[in-house]
Structures are given as C-alpha cells and as structure tokens.
C-alpha cells in the first residue's frame, strides 16, 4: 500500500491480524482525528462572514475561548455558541453543514484516518464517530466514510428550531467516555477488545475506555500522557493546504500548459500534420505543467494503457487535476466527453482547443444523443475516449455511483473499457480549488474489459465499481 | 523454607530507610503539621487470633527497633530553616515509653480507643511511633501509630510486613541491625549553620543557573510565557475543576476521628477492576463511591459527584513506582453499575496524566521549606480538600505471625487532612482489609454511613462473583 506511512500500515496490519466482527468497536474522535483542524471553527468562520454575530457575542466568545485555554471550563465556549443558535432552524443548519462539508471540511479528512476507518470496516467492526461536536458537523463526514453510528452532543429542537440547550451533557471528556460505554452496552460491543482514536488532552477518559487506545496526532499534553501510560502514538500526515509557493507553481503550470499547446500547434503546422501537432500539444500541455507544479505520476500496469486502443478509459474523479493526469497518461489519440458548461471553464479552455472534446448539452437529450453518435464514429476512427462515469467530481475520495453512458458507448462502438484508478489527486488539488500542490499521484490501470453488451451491463458495472473500491481500499503493491 | 524467606525480608528491613535527611516533601509535612486537623499520622490496626505472650511481644519489638534504626531515632530541626531536618539517634530511647498493653471488652471498644490513641499528638522530640497491644476476650489487636516523616502509609505497611514472621514458633538468632549509629551529637544550631554554609557555597551556582534561565527567557519570551501560561492553566484545572464538596459531608472539624473496618475477598474486587478496565486502586475508589452513593440516596441528596483525593503514580501509570502525587478527581455518585463506575474512575484518574502541574507540590516543597512553617501550612491548606481520600496499599502476600499470634487482618487508618473520610485498602493474602477514618463531626448519621459503605462493598463483590 504505497502512499501510507509505515506507522499507518503497521496499525492497519494489526487491525487485520486482530479479532474481527461486530463485537469489536472502533471509535473515532472527529476534530483533529478524522479531520485536521476544528469543524466548529469552520462553522463559526461562516457565521462571522455572514455577519450573524454581534460584536458583544463575538467578544463573549473570544473571552470564553481564552478562559478555556487558561484552565477555565473549556466546554463553556460551546454552550455560548449553542445558546446563540436559539431560534435558528434545524433544517437550515443541517444544510449549512452539508454546504460547509462540500466546500471546506471534506478536504480536511486525513487520508490515513480514512484508511484506518476502512480497515475497521473490512474487519466487520462496529465503527462509530465519538465527538463533542453536533451531528450537523459529523453526519456528512460519517456518511462519506460509510460510518453509521454517531456518539455525539445532542441539541434540543422544538418545532424545527433550536432552543439553545443541549439534550444531556456535552460529550466532552468524561461524558464522551460514558457515552461510548453506554453505546457499547447497547450494541453488545466488547470494550476490552475495542479500539479508540483521539487527539485532545480531554480524550484520555474516552481512550481509556477501550483495550486498544491510540493517541492520533495528539495534543502535546495527550502526547505526554500517552508516553506515561504506554499508549501508542500515531502521527498521520495532514492534507496538503495551498501554500503561496504552491499557488506560484500553479500559475507557472498554467503558463506551461499554454506554452505547450502553442508549441505543439506550431510544430503541427510546420510539419503539415494537424493530428501529429495535436498529439504533440497534448504531450507538452500535460507534462510541462505537471513538471512545473512538482506533480509526479506513479503508474501500476502502464502497459494496459496501450494494449487495447481504441478504447474507452474510465476513471474516478476527484479533482481538476484528473484531466491533465489522464492526458499525460494517454498521451495521444484521445478525447473527452464534457458537459457543455465546461467549455468556458478557464482551466479547460486551452486544453479544449487541442483535445476537441465532444460536448453534450445535458438539458437537450436530442442533441446529446446526436453528439454521442458522432463520438461512436470517432472512436471507430481510432480516437480513444476518456470518461468519468461518476459524472461529477466527488468532494472526497469516496466513490460515487457509476452512470451507464460510457459503457453504452463501449457496447455500441464495440471497444473495450480500460479502468483507471486515480488516488490522491483530490489531495493535491482540492475540489473547486485553483491551487495545485506538489506531490505524487498514484495510478493503477486495471485489467481491460471487452465485449460489452446491454444484457449484463448493470451487473458488470457494479462489479467494476467494486473493483475500483477495492483498489482504493487496498492499493496493490 | 519460611524461615529463609523471613531472613531475607528481615535483611531488607535493616536496610530500610537509611537516608539521614528528611526529603523535601517529608520536611514540608513535618513543618506544616497541625495535629489532628492537618495531621500526618497514620494508624495501623492489626487483628491477631490470640493475645501473644507479652514478654515475647516486647522482646520482638525490642529486636525490631534494633533492626530498623529509624524506630529509635528522632527528628532534629535546624533552629532556622536553612537546612532539612535530620534523623539522629535518641540517646534517651526507652521502649516502655512507646509500647504498652491495654484491655478492651470488644473490637468496637478497641477501635474507639485506637482512634483516641491516634488523636493524641506525638512528642516531637522522641522517635515518632507508639504501639498499643489491646487484649480482647478471645483475640487481640495491635495498634501502631506512626508519623509520616518516619514512614508514609505504604512504608508502614511494608515495614510491618517485613517485621512479621512466617511462622508461629519463635525464631532464635534473628539478624541484628548495624550498631554504627547515626551521629548522636547533632543539634539544631549546628544543623542550621551547616545548612547556611552549603547555601553560601552553592550560591554562585544558583546565581548562574538563574541568570541562564533569565537569558533563555529574554531570547525566547514567547515560549517562556506560553509555557508559564500552560503550567498556570494546569494548576488552575487541578485546583478548581473537581466537583464542589458535598453538603452531606460537612461542616467538618477534623477533630472527631472514628475508625471503621471492612473486609472482603480480594479476587472478586480484582475481577470487577479488570472488567472496568482499571486497577485495584480504581476499584477501591469505586467501592467507596458506591457506599457514598447509597448514603446520599438515603439522605435524599441530589449530589451527582464529589471530590475524591487519589494517589497518582508519577512514573508509569500502573507501576508501583516511588513517586506519587496526590490529586483530586470528580467521583461520580450517579453511576449504579459497579463495573461502569470503575471505568469512569479509571478515566478520571488517567486524565490527570495530561496535567503538567501534577507535581506542583513536589516542585514547590523545597521553596516552601525555606519559609516560616506557617507558610507551608497554609500552602497545604489552599489545596482544595476532597470529601474522601482513597488509597490502596500492598500488604503481605500471605498470613503472617507476630510473636506467635496469627495476623488476621491489617487496617490502615489514614489522617484526615480536611477530608470527611480517608479509606485505605490493604491487601493481606487473599483478603482486602479496608480501614476508614471518618470525621464524625461531618456526618449526620454515622451508622447509616457504616451500613452504606458495607453495602457498597458487598455490591462490588457480588458484581465480581457474578461476572
């Protein structure tokens, strides 16, 4: 499993070697453990931006927060926040949670935490998020990780509005520990054999409720305590944030792409061969920017990219980086299907001049079908096609459902499907981000699949999607 | 077999506690003592199956004080606190002053008399122990009162376990301690001058160290300030974040000690501890809380948690290391299930390990010791007093004998420094002996408390047997 640190791999191997089944629990803290940073800060930042906060409330919040840091009651800050929410609509707040998840929080989920969660899920363990946060912060993250259970602070809702009070204590410190123990009793979980992951100094009681506690990227006081108590400490890498340097490199990369395109077209003109010019442009336009941005690509089974051309290449989609990466891999004689709106995306406009994508107007099925008929002809003519069957970029590495379009095209054109699994492109360039961070993209080309027909298409698509999931969960060595 | 073991153990006793000076912490407790309200005296009650032969008992004690030199030494204080007090042989040592025999009609009467023995202050110019053998109608009890400067409760139990014999019969030719006595001529003035001399000679070093620290602070003010703030925050959490004291356990005068004893098989308690993921210490705290929970319920009190003083090892968590700190936890009264209560206590105790200020009293003791003794006394007082102290001590692994009488139980009754009760669980063979010292002025219904503590213990044992 490349890409995971040795320590994370060891932890996962220990989980795989340990007891399996739902009697074993795995409890994950949210803030600082599953995600880097504090989701509450993201929510509060949004309130500040929306000017929902009066100067008095702001001052009170700051004073309470500072007091909590200086040995006062650290949960008071949350109660100040909860009482400020009195009268707000629960539905609107849940929507806000979803919006903030897509735009901000999804990008802060630690990749190796996700791998730990999946390792526990594969072992059939009962996995839960245990946090002092509210379900509006946790639920989108838990859903994305496929975690069903939440042990969290409950807010009282009356007539669809928050009352500003909590139902029961805030699940912080000892209350989180007792919440986890109650959950274990209810679900028949054997705590002595179970796992817990936390990062805060207040998580000691929570961690000590299980037989296998891990201090994950711990706060300095928890690190000291873990040393004394002999608990394992696991330091996972944080998702890369956009730095100024990275932003500068992105600009250079865009410039490189343009230069590549221009050079390629010029080359084609001088040689009098448009096709060759286009291929050269693709090559330069994809390899130059990636080199400038410091992005490397590591490919498993690169030969499978060439054995079955023309073909339909299907890949999972998390980032705008996916297109240049795939372009770089496929090198020549391919095009993409894109939605009409993407034509004027500044990130794609130059590439589209050379790749000459088949645009579909989703609002007009008649014209969409006509475009696709044209595409079938082009495939038969020797141009491969690159399609993202999820249709849209997912905010996280979790795989979305596959649409059938790509496979219908394969059946109609009588060409094979070559599955390409991309990992961590989303980490190097977050969804809806314009900044590209340096790093290594892992790519795995799966066995090409031939002879598509409408009869068994659904089953084959489901099987293929499962292969994607499996590859993402256990990256082949 | 047994006698070889005995000889090894006795050899250990001879080497026991041979440092000449009191440690910084012992010094603080010694100087700050205000008996009995701020006391450092523990009392051990040892149940014996029969009254030992008095002559043999006196001879054995005589031998013990010869083996363990400290029992014949007194504390010499410097006239001004420039140095730590030291131990010096008491030239006027007279066993008859320290050991006597009394008669009691029942065990209750013996316990009441033992509490009176414990309440009387020591003559601080003599060796800091006193033993009374109570002869009961068909058994006996030995009550030993010992000062913290001589031995803390753990040391006392260790010492007693070491001195007892593995067999009922007399062992002739027992080992003797070294005759090389500590300097007898030590007096307060000499000590003070010697201390001052050391202070003066180490002054340049101290000044250099201080300058270095200041230099660091000047170069990295931010780091120093944030580190100081974190330390301060930790002190504040330790002092203020435990639960407020229960109104059912006050007001207390600290002057009406009442001794209760409880016993239970040890194995079920260990089982409950294991089930809750904790240690025997955690189970001991949980069982006292179980008793207090019943008592509060009986008194219709809504208190959900109360402050409990526990001992935290400063070394590895589960080791019986040598460095301990006392600290407060919020003991839950609302948890009915004994196993869950152990788990909750476990969480509270382990959480203390995140506090960098846990050793604050250890760290400040040397400074406090240089001040007039009332400063140290008030420093000890500012530490918030818990409602209960709970302590677990490892005793002898199997039944032992004292001058031909079999030891049936060994109970430690700790002092009450501001608390309403102090409970000590001593493991004696396969039995848990729990001694509880209650401030009778703090408790409205002492009989109810006694019954509730017994029920709390039964409940734990039942949970251990049931699982």
mmCIF file of N, CA, C and O in Angstrom, chain A residues 67 69-74 174 181 185 201 204-205 208 220-222 225 227-231, chain B residues 230 233 236-237 241 305 314-317 330 340 343-344 347-348 350-351 353-354 356 358-359:
data_model
loop_
_atom_site.group_PDB
_atom_site.id
_atom_site.type_symbol
_atom_site.label_atom_id
_atom_site.label_comp_id
_atom_site.label_asym_id
_atom_site.label_seq_id
_atom_site.Cartn_x
_atom_site.Cartn_y
_atom_site.Cartn_z
ATOM 1 N N UNK A 67 -10.441 31.969 28.178
ATOM 2 C CA UNK A 67 -10.553 31.443 29.535
ATOM 3 C C UNK A 67 -10.446 29.924 29.535
ATOM 4 O O UNK A 67 -9.787 29.338 30.393
ATOM 5 N N UNK A 69 -8.795 28.142 27.458
ATOM 6 C CA UNK A 69 -7.384 27.819 27.237
ATOM 7 C C UNK A 69 -6.584 27.960 28.521
ATOM 8 O O UNK A 69 -5.602 27.280 28.751
ATOM 9 N N UNK A 70 -6.985 28.911 29.370
ATOM 10 C CA UNK A 70 -6.211 29.215 30.575
ATOM 11 C C UNK A 70 -6.717 28.456 31.796
ATOM 12 O O UNK A 70 -6.610 28.920 32.913
ATOM 13 N N UNK A 71 -7.289 27.301 31.579
ATOM 14 C CA UNK A 71 -7.636 26.454 32.698
ATOM 15 C C UNK A 71 -9.075 26.598 33.168
ATOM 16 O O UNK A 71 -9.477 25.963 34.122
ATOM 17 N N UNK A 72 -9.845 27.467 32.508
ATOM 18 C CA UNK A 72 -11.264 27.576 32.841
ATOM 19 C C UNK A 72 -12.020 26.400 32.239
ATOM 20 O O UNK A 72 -11.421 25.462 31.741
ATOM 21 N N UNK A 73 -13.338 26.462 32.282
ATOM 22 C CA UNK A 73 -14.141 25.364 31.750
ATOM 23 C C UNK A 73 -14.141 25.431 30.222
ATOM 24 O O UNK A 73 -14.719 26.336 29.642
ATOM 25 N N UNK A 74 -13.489 24.460 29.567
ATOM 26 C CA UNK A 74 -13.365 24.543 28.109
ATOM 27 C C UNK A 74 -14.669 24.261 27.383
ATOM 28 O O UNK A 74 -14.758 24.510 26.187
ATOM 29 N N UNK A 174 -15.150 13.326 30.278
ATOM 30 C CA UNK A 174 -15.739 12.155 30.918
ATOM 31 C C UNK A 174 -17.089 11.789 30.301
ATOM 32 O O UNK A 174 -17.464 10.628 30.277
ATOM 33 N N UNK A 181 -19.268 4.161 26.548
ATOM 34 C CA UNK A 181 -19.559 2.943 27.314
ATOM 35 C C UNK A 181 -21.034 2.555 27.201
ATOM 36 O O UNK A 181 -21.366 1.376 27.073
ATOM 37 N N UNK A 185 -22.649 -0.917 25.605
ATOM 38 C CA UNK A 185 -23.623 -1.790 26.273
ATOM 39 C C UNK A 185 -24.805 -2.058 25.350
ATOM 40 O O UNK A 185 -25.266 -3.184 25.202
ATOM 41 N N UNK A 201 -6.353 16.497 24.817
ATOM 42 C CA UNK A 201 -5.989 16.118 26.176
ATOM 43 C C UNK A 201 -7.209 15.649 26.947
ATOM 44 O O UNK A 201 -7.108 14.906 27.911
ATOM 45 N N UNK A 204 -8.453 11.434 27.211
ATOM 46 C CA UNK A 204 -7.839 10.338 27.965
ATOM 47 C C UNK A 204 -8.899 9.375 28.500
ATOM 48 O O UNK A 204 -8.786 8.162 28.345
ATOM 49 N N UNK A 205 -9.964 9.934 29.091
ATOM 50 C CA UNK A 205 -11.012 9.072 29.647
ATOM 51 C C UNK A 205 -11.663 8.257 28.538
ATOM 52 O O UNK A 205 -11.919 7.056 28.685
ATOM 53 N N UNK A 208 -9.248 5.599 27.431
ATOM 54 C CA UNK A 208 -9.003 4.550 28.424
ATOM 55 C C UNK A 208 -10.197 3.613 28.566
ATOM 56 O O UNK A 208 -10.115 2.616 29.265
ATOM 57 N N UNK A 220 -0.172 18.249 22.747
ATOM 58 C CA UNK A 220 1.071 17.993 23.484
ATOM 59 C C UNK A 220 0.842 17.337 24.851
ATOM 60 O O UNK A 220 1.599 16.476 25.267
ATOM 61 N N UNK A 221 -0.240 17.719 25.535
ATOM 62 C CA UNK A 221 -0.478 17.125 26.853
ATOM 63 C C UNK A 221 -0.915 15.666 26.742
ATOM 64 O O UNK A 221 -0.587 14.852 27.602
ATOM 65 N N UNK A 222 -1.665 15.351 25.683
ATOM 66 C CA UNK A 222 -2.048 13.944 25.489
ATOM 67 C C UNK A 222 -0.816 13.130 25.104
ATOM 68 O O UNK A 222 -0.661 11.989 25.516
ATOM 69 N N UNK A 225 0.903 12.299 28.241
ATOM 70 C CA UNK A 225 0.158 11.279 28.986
ATOM 71 C C UNK A 225 0.305 9.922 28.312
ATOM 72 O O UNK A 225 0.497 8.907 28.989
ATOM 73 N N UNK A 227 2.740 8.836 26.636
ATOM 74 C CA UNK A 227 4.072 8.333 26.956
ATOM 75 C C UNK A 227 4.077 7.660 28.318
ATOM 76 O O UNK A 227 4.609 6.566 28.490
ATOM 77 N N UNK A 228 3.440 8.312 29.271
ATOM 78 C CA UNK A 228 3.403 7.750 30.629
ATOM 79 C C UNK A 228 2.585 6.487 30.704
ATOM 80 O O UNK A 228 2.890 5.570 31.437
ATOM 81 N N UNK A 229 1.469 6.473 29.932
ATOM 82 C CA UNK A 229 0.539 5.363 30.034
ATOM 83 C C UNK A 229 0.918 4.226 29.099
ATOM 84 O O UNK A 229 0.289 3.175 29.116
ATOM 85 N N UNK A 230 1.935 4.450 28.273
ATOM 86 C CA UNK A 230 2.357 3.401 27.350
ATOM 87 C C UNK A 230 1.385 3.179 26.209
ATOM 88 O O UNK A 230 1.285 2.077 25.682
ATOM 89 N N UNK A 231 0.656 4.211 25.825
ATOM 90 C CA UNK A 231 -0.272 4.083 24.694
ATOM 91 C C UNK A 231 0.468 4.389 23.402
ATOM 92 O O UNK A 231 1.323 5.280 23.370
ATOM 93 N N UNK B 230 0.599 27.777 30.228
ATOM 94 C CA UNK B 230 0.091 26.404 30.213
ATOM 95 C C UNK B 230 0.202 25.768 31.593
ATOM 96 O O UNK B 230 -0.692 25.069 32.033
ATOM 97 N N UNK B 233 -2.449 27.255 33.745
ATOM 98 C CA UNK B 233 -3.766 26.710 33.396
ATOM 99 C C UNK B 233 -3.938 25.332 34.010
ATOM 100 O O UNK B 233 -5.009 24.990 34.512
ATOM 101 N N UNK B 236 -4.609 25.622 37.651
ATOM 102 C CA UNK B 236 -5.987 26.053 37.873
ATOM 103 C C UNK B 236 -6.957 24.899 37.670
ATOM 104 O O UNK B 236 -7.894 24.704 38.448
ATOM 105 N N UNK B 237 -6.730 24.101 36.630
ATOM 106 C CA UNK B 237 -7.617 22.962 36.400
ATOM 107 C C UNK B 237 -7.561 22.000 37.573
ATOM 108 O O UNK B 237 -8.579 21.520 38.050
ATOM 109 N N UNK B 241 -11.239 22.277 39.012
ATOM 110 C CA UNK B 241 -12.208 21.596 38.150
ATOM 111 C C UNK B 241 -12.822 20.342 38.739
ATOM 112 O O UNK B 241 -13.658 19.720 38.102
ATOM 113 N N UNK B 305 -21.795 14.243 41.980
ATOM 114 C CA UNK B 305 -20.360 13.923 42.021
ATOM 115 C C UNK B 305 -19.716 14.689 43.157
ATOM 116 O O UNK B 305 -20.209 15.735 43.579
ATOM 117 N N UNK B 314 3.692 9.038 39.503
ATOM 118 C CA UNK B 314 4.319 9.954 38.558
ATOM 119 C C UNK B 314 5.226 9.199 37.598
ATOM 120 O O UNK B 314 5.735 9.756 36.648
ATOM 121 N N UNK B 315 5.438 7.911 37.864
ATOM 122 C CA UNK B 315 6.222 7.117 36.940
ATOM 123 C C UNK B 315 5.265 6.526 35.916
ATOM 124 O O UNK B 315 4.382 7.215 35.463
ATOM 125 N N UNK B 316 5.405 5.283 35.548
ATOM 126 C CA UNK B 316 4.445 4.693 34.630
ATOM 127 C C UNK B 316 3.139 4.448 35.372
ATOM 128 O O UNK B 316 3.127 4.141 36.543
ATOM 129 N N UNK B 317 2.016 4.527 34.638
ATOM 130 C CA UNK B 317 0.710 4.557 35.281
ATOM 131 C C UNK B 317 0.449 3.380 36.208
ATOM 132 O O UNK B 317 -0.038 3.550 37.308
ATOM 133 N N UNK B 330 -13.201 14.120 40.145
ATOM 134 C CA UNK B 330 -14.631 14.198 40.425
ATOM 135 C C UNK B 330 -15.156 12.778 40.455
ATOM 136 O O UNK B 330 -15.195 12.112 39.432
ATOM 137 N N UNK B 340 -19.183 -0.090 35.475
ATOM 138 C CA UNK B 340 -19.166 1.204 34.786
ATOM 139 C C UNK B 340 -18.534 2.278 35.688
ATOM 140 O O UNK B 340 -17.834 3.165 35.212
ATOM 141 N N UNK B 343 -14.852 2.003 35.482
ATOM 142 C CA UNK B 343 -14.369 2.561 34.218
ATOM 143 C C UNK B 343 -14.347 4.094 34.284
ATOM 144 O O UNK B 343 -13.403 4.730 33.804
ATOM 145 N N UNK B 344 -15.377 4.679 34.895
ATOM 146 C CA UNK B 344 -15.432 6.138 34.998
ATOM 147 C C UNK B 344 -14.292 6.657 35.868
ATOM 148 O O UNK B 344 -13.626 7.637 35.522
ATOM 149 N N UNK B 347 -11.054 6.543 34.008
ATOM 150 C CA UNK B 347 -10.923 7.665 33.078
ATOM 151 C C UNK B 347 -10.504 8.939 33.789
ATOM 152 O O UNK B 347 -9.633 9.673 33.325
ATOM 153 N N UNK B 348 -11.116 9.188 34.961
ATOM 154 C CA UNK B 348 -10.781 10.407 35.718
ATOM 155 C C UNK B 348 -9.315 10.389 36.147
ATOM 156 O O UNK B 348 -8.608 11.374 36.027
ATOM 157 N N UNK B 350 -6.745 8.589 34.961
ATOM 158 C CA UNK B 350 -5.769 8.660 33.867
ATOM 159 C C UNK B 350 -5.734 10.062 33.265
ATOM 160 O O UNK B 350 -4.700 10.520 32.791
ATOM 161 N N UNK B 351 -6.869 10.750 33.290
ATOM 162 C CA UNK B 351 -6.905 12.100 32.721
ATOM 163 C C UNK B 351 -5.940 13.033 33.452
ATOM 164 O O UNK B 351 -5.469 14.006 32.875
ATOM 165 N N UNK B 353 -3.035 12.524 34.050
ATOM 166 C CA UNK B 353 -1.702 12.444 33.460
ATOM 167 C C UNK B 353 -1.455 13.509 32.399
ATOM 168 O O UNK B 353 -0.329 13.683 31.957
ATOM 169 N N UNK B 354 -2.498 14.199 31.949
ATOM 170 C CA UNK B 354 -2.271 15.271 30.974
ATOM 171 C C UNK B 354 -1.890 16.567 31.677
ATOM 172 O O UNK B 354 -1.543 17.540 31.023
ATOM 173 N N UNK B 356 0.400 18.979 33.432
ATOM 174 C CA UNK B 356 1.826 19.142 33.664
ATOM 175 C C UNK B 356 2.099 19.625 35.086
ATOM 176 O O UNK B 356 3.212 19.529 35.565
ATOM 177 N N UNK B 358 0.928 18.375 37.802
ATOM 178 C CA UNK B 358 0.623 17.329 38.774
ATOM 179 C C UNK B 358 1.650 17.314 39.908
ATOM 180 O O UNK B 358 1.345 17.012 41.043
ATOM 181 N N UNK B 359 2.878 17.664 39.560
ATOM 182 C CA UNK B 359 3.949 17.578 40.559
ATOM 183 C C UNK B 359 4.154 18.907 41.271
ATOM 184 O O UNK B 359 5.198 19.138 41.853
#
